[in-house]
Amino acid sequence: MEETRAKLIRAAREAFATKGYAAASMDELTAEAGLTRGALYHNFGGKQGLMQAVVDQIDQEMVERMLAAQARAASRWEGLLEEGVAYIEMALEPEVQRIMLLDGPAVLGDPSQWPNQNACLLRTTQTIQALIDEGTVKPVDAEAAARLINGAALNAALWIAAAEEPHAVLPKAVEAFRQLATGLLKAEG
């Protein structure tokens, strides 16, 4: 069963990235995986369920990359920024653009409400609380700050994905994200 699911996800990921969700044919997709439409319905309930599985897989890969960016940073504060910037930069990748930022929200609804976002929000909230506790960040509600930081990164990524010139938008989005986040820093002295 896991092998069947993996084949379908792999074929769907390719089809959704190259053709888009709407143009991806379920018959072509299942044929590409060497399976039947019945296997798709049995494992995912339909095309939308398969899209959710593809989004979940890509999201996990994105989280791993964001955590790696955070781990390379010199400080917890820099790690928070680098994690957000890594997310924003991924918006240049065609697969992330198409599946996660354009078709995903159209098919699955508001990304900030996706179940996998709860873990991300919790992690960001905990990081901000630790930064408050160590005196790096002003005393502010950590969850509110986390929601705004994550929302800024998401909206920057959505802007890049929808832009006619995504590479021109990226540096503007990253700079604005960094400036907004810096407003949380406690003043020296």
PDB file of C-alpha atoms in Angstrom:
ATOM      1  CA  MET A   1       0.000   0.000   0.000  1.00  0.00           C
ATOM      2  CA  GLU A   2       2.842   2.424   0.829  1.00  0.00           C
ATOM      3  CA  GLU A   3       4.447   1.649  -2.527  1.00  0.00           C
ATOM      4  CA  THR A   4       1.163   2.430  -4.289  1.00  0.00           C
ATOM      5  CA  ARG A   5       0.814   5.713  -2.394  1.00  0.00           C
ATOM      6  CA  ALA A   6       4.415   6.650  -3.178  1.00  0.00           C
ATOM      7  CA  LYS A   7       3.937   5.944  -6.908  1.00  0.00           C
ATOM      8  CA  LEU A   8       0.784   8.052  -7.034  1.00  0.00           C
ATOM      9  CA  ILE A   9       2.351  10.926  -5.107  1.00  0.00           C
ATOM     10  CA  ARG A  10       5.448  10.869  -7.333  1.00  0.00           C
ATOM     11  CA  ALA A  11       3.335  10.904 -10.523  1.00  0.00           C
ATOM     12  CA  ALA A  12       1.008  13.594  -9.152  1.00  0.00           C
ATOM     13  CA  ARG A  13       3.893  15.757  -8.020  1.00  0.00           C
ATOM     14  CA  GLU A  14       5.365  15.687 -11.518  1.00  0.00           C
ATOM     15  CA  ALA A  15       1.995  16.310 -13.200  1.00  0.00           C
ATOM     16  CA  PHE A  16       0.933  19.097 -10.812  1.00  0.00           C
ATOM     17  CA  ALA A  17       4.315  20.830 -11.143  1.00  0.00           C
ATOM     18  CA  THR A  18       4.466  20.704 -14.932  1.00  0.00           C
ATOM     19  CA  LYS A  19       0.806  20.907 -16.003  1.00  0.00           C
ATOM     20  CA  GLY A  20      -0.869  22.388 -12.959  1.00  0.00           C
ATOM     21  CA  TYR A  21      -3.594  20.835 -10.840  1.00  0.00           C
ATOM     22  CA  ALA A  22      -6.491  21.686 -13.166  1.00  0.00           C
ATOM     23  CA  ALA A  23      -4.803  20.344 -16.310  1.00  0.00           C
ATOM     24  CA  ALA A  24      -3.441  17.182 -14.692  1.00  0.00           C
ATOM     25  CA  SER A  25      -5.490  14.244 -15.939  1.00  0.00           C
ATOM     26  CA  MET A  26      -6.273  11.564 -13.388  1.00  0.00           C
ATOM     27  CA  ASP A  27      -6.190   8.917 -16.137  1.00  0.00           C
ATOM     28  CA  GLU A  28      -2.748  10.039 -17.339  1.00  0.00           C
ATOM     29  CA  LEU A  29      -1.503  10.352 -13.788  1.00  0.00           C
ATOM     30  CA  THR A  30      -2.552   6.843 -12.775  1.00  0.00           C
ATOM     31  CA  ALA A  31      -1.264   5.386 -16.061  1.00  0.00           C
ATOM     32  CA  GLU A  32       2.093   7.101 -15.440  1.00  0.00           C
ATOM     33  CA  ALA A  33       2.198   5.420 -12.025  1.00  0.00           C
ATOM     34  CA  GLY A  34       1.201   2.090 -13.579  1.00  0.00           C
ATOM     35  CA  LEU A  35      -1.956   1.990 -11.467  1.00  0.00           C
ATOM     36  CA  THR A  36      -5.704   2.341 -11.860  1.00  0.00           C
ATOM     37  CA  ARG A  37      -7.998   5.202 -10.976  1.00  0.00           C
ATOM     38  CA  GLY A  38      -9.429   2.929  -8.322  1.00  0.00           C
ATOM     39  CA  ALA A  39      -6.054   2.891  -6.563  1.00  0.00           C
ATOM     40  CA  LEU A  40      -6.089   6.681  -6.483  1.00  0.00           C
ATOM     41  CA  TYR A  41      -9.593   6.797  -4.991  1.00  0.00           C
ATOM     42  CA  HIS A  42      -8.816   4.024  -2.519  1.00  0.00           C
ATOM     43  CA  ASN A  43      -5.662   5.728  -1.226  1.00  0.00           C
ATOM     44  CA  PHE A  44      -6.593   9.413  -1.434  1.00  0.00           C
ATOM     45  CA  GLY A  45     -10.342   9.663  -1.974  1.00  0.00           C
ATOM     46  CA  GLY A  46      -9.780  11.624  -5.181  1.00  0.00           C
ATOM     47  CA  LYS A  47      -7.651  14.244  -6.873  1.00  0.00           C
ATOM     48  CA  GLN A  48      -7.960  16.774  -4.024  1.00  0.00           C
ATOM     49  CA  GLY A  49      -6.798  14.208  -1.460  1.00  0.00           C
ATOM     50  CA  LEU A  50      -3.838  13.420  -3.685  1.00  0.00           C
ATOM     51  CA  MET A  51      -3.043  17.135  -3.897  1.00  0.00           C
ATOM     52  CA  GLN A  52      -3.066  17.294  -0.081  1.00  0.00           C
ATOM     53  CA  ALA A  53      -0.599  14.391   0.066  1.00  0.00           C
ATOM     54  CA  VAL A  54       1.700  16.111  -2.457  1.00  0.00           C
ATOM     55  CA  VAL A  55       1.500  19.383  -0.503  1.00  0.00           C
ATOM     56  CA  ASP A  56       2.295  17.539   2.734  1.00  0.00           C
ATOM     57  CA  GLN A  57       5.357  15.906   1.170  1.00  0.00           C
ATOM     58  CA  ILE A  58       6.719  19.137  -0.295  1.00  0.00           C
ATOM     59  CA  ASP A  59       5.957  20.980   2.927  1.00  0.00           C
ATOM     60  CA  GLN A  60       8.012  18.465   4.907  1.00  0.00           C
ATOM     61  CA  GLU A  61      10.932  18.945   2.530  1.00  0.00           C
ATOM     62  CA  MET A  62      10.611  22.727   2.847  1.00  0.00           C
ATOM     63  CA  VAL A  63      10.587  22.500   6.652  1.00  0.00           C
ATOM     64  CA  GLU A  64      13.774  20.428   6.587  1.00  0.00           C
ATOM     65  CA  ARG A  65      15.471  23.053   4.413  1.00  0.00           C
ATOM     66  CA  MET A  66      14.246  25.908   6.625  1.00  0.00           C
ATOM     67  CA  LEU A  67      15.515  24.162   9.755  1.00  0.00           C
ATOM     68  CA  ALA A  68      18.888  23.633   8.073  1.00  0.00           C
ATOM     69  CA  ALA A  69      19.057  27.370   7.296  1.00  0.00           C
ATOM     70  CA  GLN A  70      18.167  28.136  10.906  1.00  0.00           C
ATOM     71  CA  ALA A  71      20.821  25.737  12.219  1.00  0.00           C
ATOM     72  CA  ARG A  72      23.567  27.411  10.144  1.00  0.00           C
ATOM     73  CA  ALA A  73      22.852  30.819  11.682  1.00  0.00           C
ATOM     74  CA  ALA A  74      25.185  32.358  14.241  1.00  0.00           C
ATOM     75  CA  SER A  75      22.428  33.195  16.716  1.00  0.00           C
ATOM     76  CA  ARG A  76      18.821  32.333  17.536  1.00  0.00           C
ATOM     77  CA  TRP A  77      17.751  35.728  16.146  1.00  0.00           C
ATOM     78  CA  GLU A  78      19.631  35.212  12.874  1.00  0.00           C
ATOM     79  CA  GLY A  79      18.184  31.697  12.736  1.00  0.00           C
ATOM     80  CA  LEU A  80      14.647  33.074  12.885  1.00  0.00           C
ATOM     81  CA  LEU A  81      15.426  35.472  10.039  1.00  0.00           C
ATOM     82  CA  GLU A  82      17.231  32.851   7.951  1.00  0.00           C
ATOM     83  CA  GLU A  83      14.350  30.409   8.328  1.00  0.00           C
ATOM     84  CA  GLY A  84      11.930  33.038   7.015  1.00  0.00           C
ATOM     85  CA  VAL A  85      14.246  34.070   4.191  1.00  0.00           C
ATOM     86  CA  ALA A  86      14.738  30.418   3.164  1.00  0.00           C
ATOM     87  CA  TYR A  87      10.950  30.039   2.900  1.00  0.00           C
ATOM     88  CA  ILE A  88      10.668  33.218   0.823  1.00  0.00           C
ATOM     89  CA  GLU A  89      13.506  32.131  -1.489  1.00  0.00           C
ATOM     90  CA  MET A  90      11.832  28.783  -2.170  1.00  0.00           C
ATOM     91  CA  ALA A  91       9.078  30.733  -3.930  1.00  0.00           C
ATOM     92  CA  LEU A  92      11.442  30.964  -6.913  1.00  0.00           C
ATOM     93  CA  GLU A  93      11.389  27.184  -7.382  1.00  0.00           C
ATOM     94  CA  PRO A  94       8.858  26.186 -10.058  1.00  0.00           C
ATOM     95  CA  GLU A  95       7.510  23.198  -8.090  1.00  0.00           C
ATOM     96  CA  VAL A  96       7.022  25.247  -4.908  1.00  0.00           C
ATOM     97  CA  GLN A  97       5.520  28.128  -6.891  1.00  0.00           C
ATOM     98  CA  ARG A  98       3.028  26.029  -8.776  1.00  0.00           C
ATOM     99  CA  ILE A  99       2.002  23.478  -6.160  1.00  0.00           C
ATOM    100  CA  MET A 100       2.476  25.213  -2.801  1.00  0.00           C
ATOM    101  CA  LEU A 101       1.763  28.850  -3.617  1.00  0.00           C
ATOM    102  CA  LEU A 102      -0.567  28.933  -6.614  1.00  0.00           C
ATOM    103  CA  ASP A 103      -2.551  25.706  -7.067  1.00  0.00           C
ATOM    104  CA  GLY A 104      -2.384  24.547  -3.436  1.00  0.00           C
ATOM    105  CA  PRO A 105      -4.259  27.549  -2.043  1.00  0.00           C
ATOM    106  CA  ALA A 106      -6.747  27.440  -4.931  1.00  0.00           C
ATOM    107  CA  VAL A 107      -7.518  23.766  -4.274  1.00  0.00           C
ATOM    108  CA  LEU A 108      -7.003  23.415  -0.507  1.00  0.00           C
ATOM    109  CA  GLY A 109      -7.837  26.930   0.721  1.00  0.00           C
ATOM    110  CA  ASP A 110      -5.882  29.421   2.822  1.00  0.00           C
ATOM    111  CA  PRO A 111      -2.356  28.056   3.476  1.00  0.00           C
ATOM    112  CA  SER A 112      -2.289  29.589   6.942  1.00  0.00           C
ATOM    113  CA  GLN A 113      -5.137  27.218   7.849  1.00  0.00           C
ATOM    114  CA  TRP A 114      -3.462  24.048   6.542  1.00  0.00           C
ATOM    115  CA  PRO A 115      -2.947  21.494   9.344  1.00  0.00           C
ATOM    116  CA  ASN A 116       0.829  21.416   8.841  1.00  0.00           C
ATOM    117  CA  GLN A 117       1.036  25.118   9.614  1.00  0.00           C
ATOM    118  CA  ASN A 118       0.293  24.503  13.306  1.00  0.00           C
ATOM    119  CA  ALA A 119       3.718  22.910  13.868  1.00  0.00           C
ATOM    120  CA  CYS A 120       5.427  25.769  12.060  1.00  0.00           C
ATOM    121  CA  LEU A 121       3.532  28.346  14.101  1.00  0.00           C
ATOM    122  CA  LEU A 122       4.362  26.548  17.343  1.00  0.00           C
ATOM    123  CA  ARG A 123       8.066  26.406  16.443  1.00  0.00           C
ATOM    124  CA  THR A 124       8.143  30.108  15.557  1.00  0.00           C
ATOM    125  CA  THR A 125       6.230  30.997  18.736  1.00  0.00           C
ATOM    126  CA  GLN A 126       8.718  29.039  20.847  1.00  0.00           C
ATOM    127  CA  THR A 127      11.667  30.709  19.119  1.00  0.00           C
ATOM    128  CA  ILE A 128      10.224  34.162  19.670  1.00  0.00           C
ATOM    129  CA  GLN A 129       9.451  33.364  23.317  1.00  0.00           C
ATOM    130  CA  ALA A 130      13.063  32.226  23.799  1.00  0.00           C
ATOM    131  CA  LEU A 131      14.263  35.470  22.171  1.00  0.00           C
ATOM    132  CA  ILE A 132      12.036  37.456  24.549  1.00  0.00           C
ATOM    133  CA  ASP A 133      13.319  35.469  27.528  1.00  0.00           C
ATOM    134  CA  GLU A 134      16.959  36.107  26.590  1.00  0.00           C
ATOM    135  CA  GLY A 135      16.284  39.820  26.110  1.00  0.00           C
ATOM    136  CA  THR A 136      16.831  39.969  22.340  1.00  0.00           C
ATOM    137  CA  VAL A 137      13.217  40.720  21.450  1.00  0.00           C
ATOM    138  CA  LYS A 138      10.870  43.229  23.079  1.00  0.00           C
ATOM    139  CA  PRO A 139       8.270  41.781  25.448  1.00  0.00           C
ATOM    140  CA  VAL A 140       5.367  41.073  23.128  1.00  0.00           C
ATOM    141  CA  ASP A 141       2.839  38.275  22.798  1.00  0.00           C
ATOM    142  CA  ALA A 142       4.965  35.534  21.231  1.00  0.00           C
ATOM    143  CA  GLU A 143       2.092  33.888  19.356  1.00  0.00           C
ATOM    144  CA  ALA A 144       0.948  37.197  17.869  1.00  0.00           C
ATOM    145  CA  ALA A 145       4.491  37.978  16.747  1.00  0.00           C
ATOM    146  CA  ALA A 146       4.898  34.453  15.319  1.00  0.00           C
ATOM    147  CA  ARG A 147       1.659  34.737  13.353  1.00  0.00           C
ATOM    148  CA  LEU A 148       2.757  38.066  11.897  1.00  0.00           C
ATOM    149  CA  ILE A 149       6.289  36.881  11.049  1.00  0.00           C
ATOM    150  CA  ASN A 150       4.970  33.704   9.416  1.00  0.00           C
ATOM    151  CA  GLY A 151       2.264  35.675   7.643  1.00  0.00           C
ATOM    152  CA  ALA A 152       4.815  38.132   6.291  1.00  0.00           C
ATOM    153  CA  ALA A 153       6.952  35.275   4.934  1.00  0.00           C
ATOM    154  CA  LEU A 154       3.909  33.561   3.394  1.00  0.00           C
ATOM    155  CA  ASN A 155       2.668  36.741   1.743  1.00  0.00           C
ATOM    156  CA  ALA A 156       6.151  37.542   0.440  1.00  0.00           C
ATOM    157  CA  ALA A 157       6.317  34.052  -1.090  1.00  0.00           C
ATOM    158  CA  LEU A 158       2.831  34.407  -2.603  1.00  0.00           C
ATOM    159  CA  TRP A 159       3.856  37.777  -4.091  1.00  0.00           C
ATOM    160  CA  ILE A 160       6.979  36.265  -5.641  1.00  0.00           C
ATOM    161  CA  ALA A 161       5.087  33.256  -7.016  1.00  0.00           C
ATOM    162  CA  ALA A 162       2.477  35.456  -8.703  1.00  0.00           C
ATOM    163  CA  ALA A 163       4.911  38.113  -9.965  1.00  0.00           C
ATOM    164  CA  GLU A 164       5.735  38.523 -13.630  1.00  0.00           C
ATOM    165  CA  GLU A 165       9.377  38.990 -12.612  1.00  0.00           C
ATOM    166  CA  PRO A 166       9.844  36.827  -9.481  1.00  0.00           C
ATOM    167  CA  HIS A 167      13.634  37.312  -9.434  1.00  0.00           C
ATOM    168  CA  ALA A 168      13.149  41.092  -9.325  1.00  0.00           C
ATOM    169  CA  VAL A 169      10.622  40.815  -6.483  1.00  0.00           C
ATOM    170  CA  LEU A 170      12.733  38.486  -4.297  1.00  0.00           C
ATOM    171  CA  PRO A 171      15.315  41.010  -3.009  1.00  0.00           C
ATOM    172  CA  LYS A 172      12.569  43.548  -2.245  1.00  0.00           C
ATOM    173  CA  ALA A 173      10.545  40.953  -0.357  1.00  0.00           C
ATOM    174  CA  VAL A 174      13.544  39.688   1.629  1.00  0.00           C
ATOM    175  CA  GLU A 175      14.655  43.202   2.586  1.00  0.00           C
ATOM    176  CA  ALA A 176      11.141  44.189   3.687  1.00  0.00           C
ATOM    177  CA  PHE A 177      10.787  40.935   5.657  1.00  0.00           C
ATOM    178  CA  ARG A 178      14.070  41.593   7.472  1.00  0.00           C
ATOM    179  CA  GLN A 179      13.086  45.205   8.224  1.00  0.00           C
ATOM    180  CA  LEU A 180       9.674  44.195   9.560  1.00  0.00           C
ATOM    181  CA  ALA A 181      11.163  41.475  11.759  1.00  0.00           C
ATOM    182  CA  THR A 182      13.840  43.838  13.068  1.00  0.00           C
ATOM    183  CA  GLY A 183      11.063  45.921  14.611  1.00  0.00           C
ATOM    184  CA  LEU A 184      10.791  43.184  17.257  1.00  0.00           C
ATOM    185  CA  LEU A 185      14.351  43.728  18.465  1.00  0.00           C
ATOM    186  CA  LYS A 186      14.878  45.294  21.851  1.00  0.00           C
ATOM    187  CA  ALA A 187      16.692  48.626  21.649  1.00  0.00           C
ATOM    188  CA  GLU A 188      20.291  48.586  22.878  1.00  0.00           C
ATOM    189  CA  GLY A 189      21.052  50.539  26.030  1.00  0.00           C
TER     190      GLY A 189
END
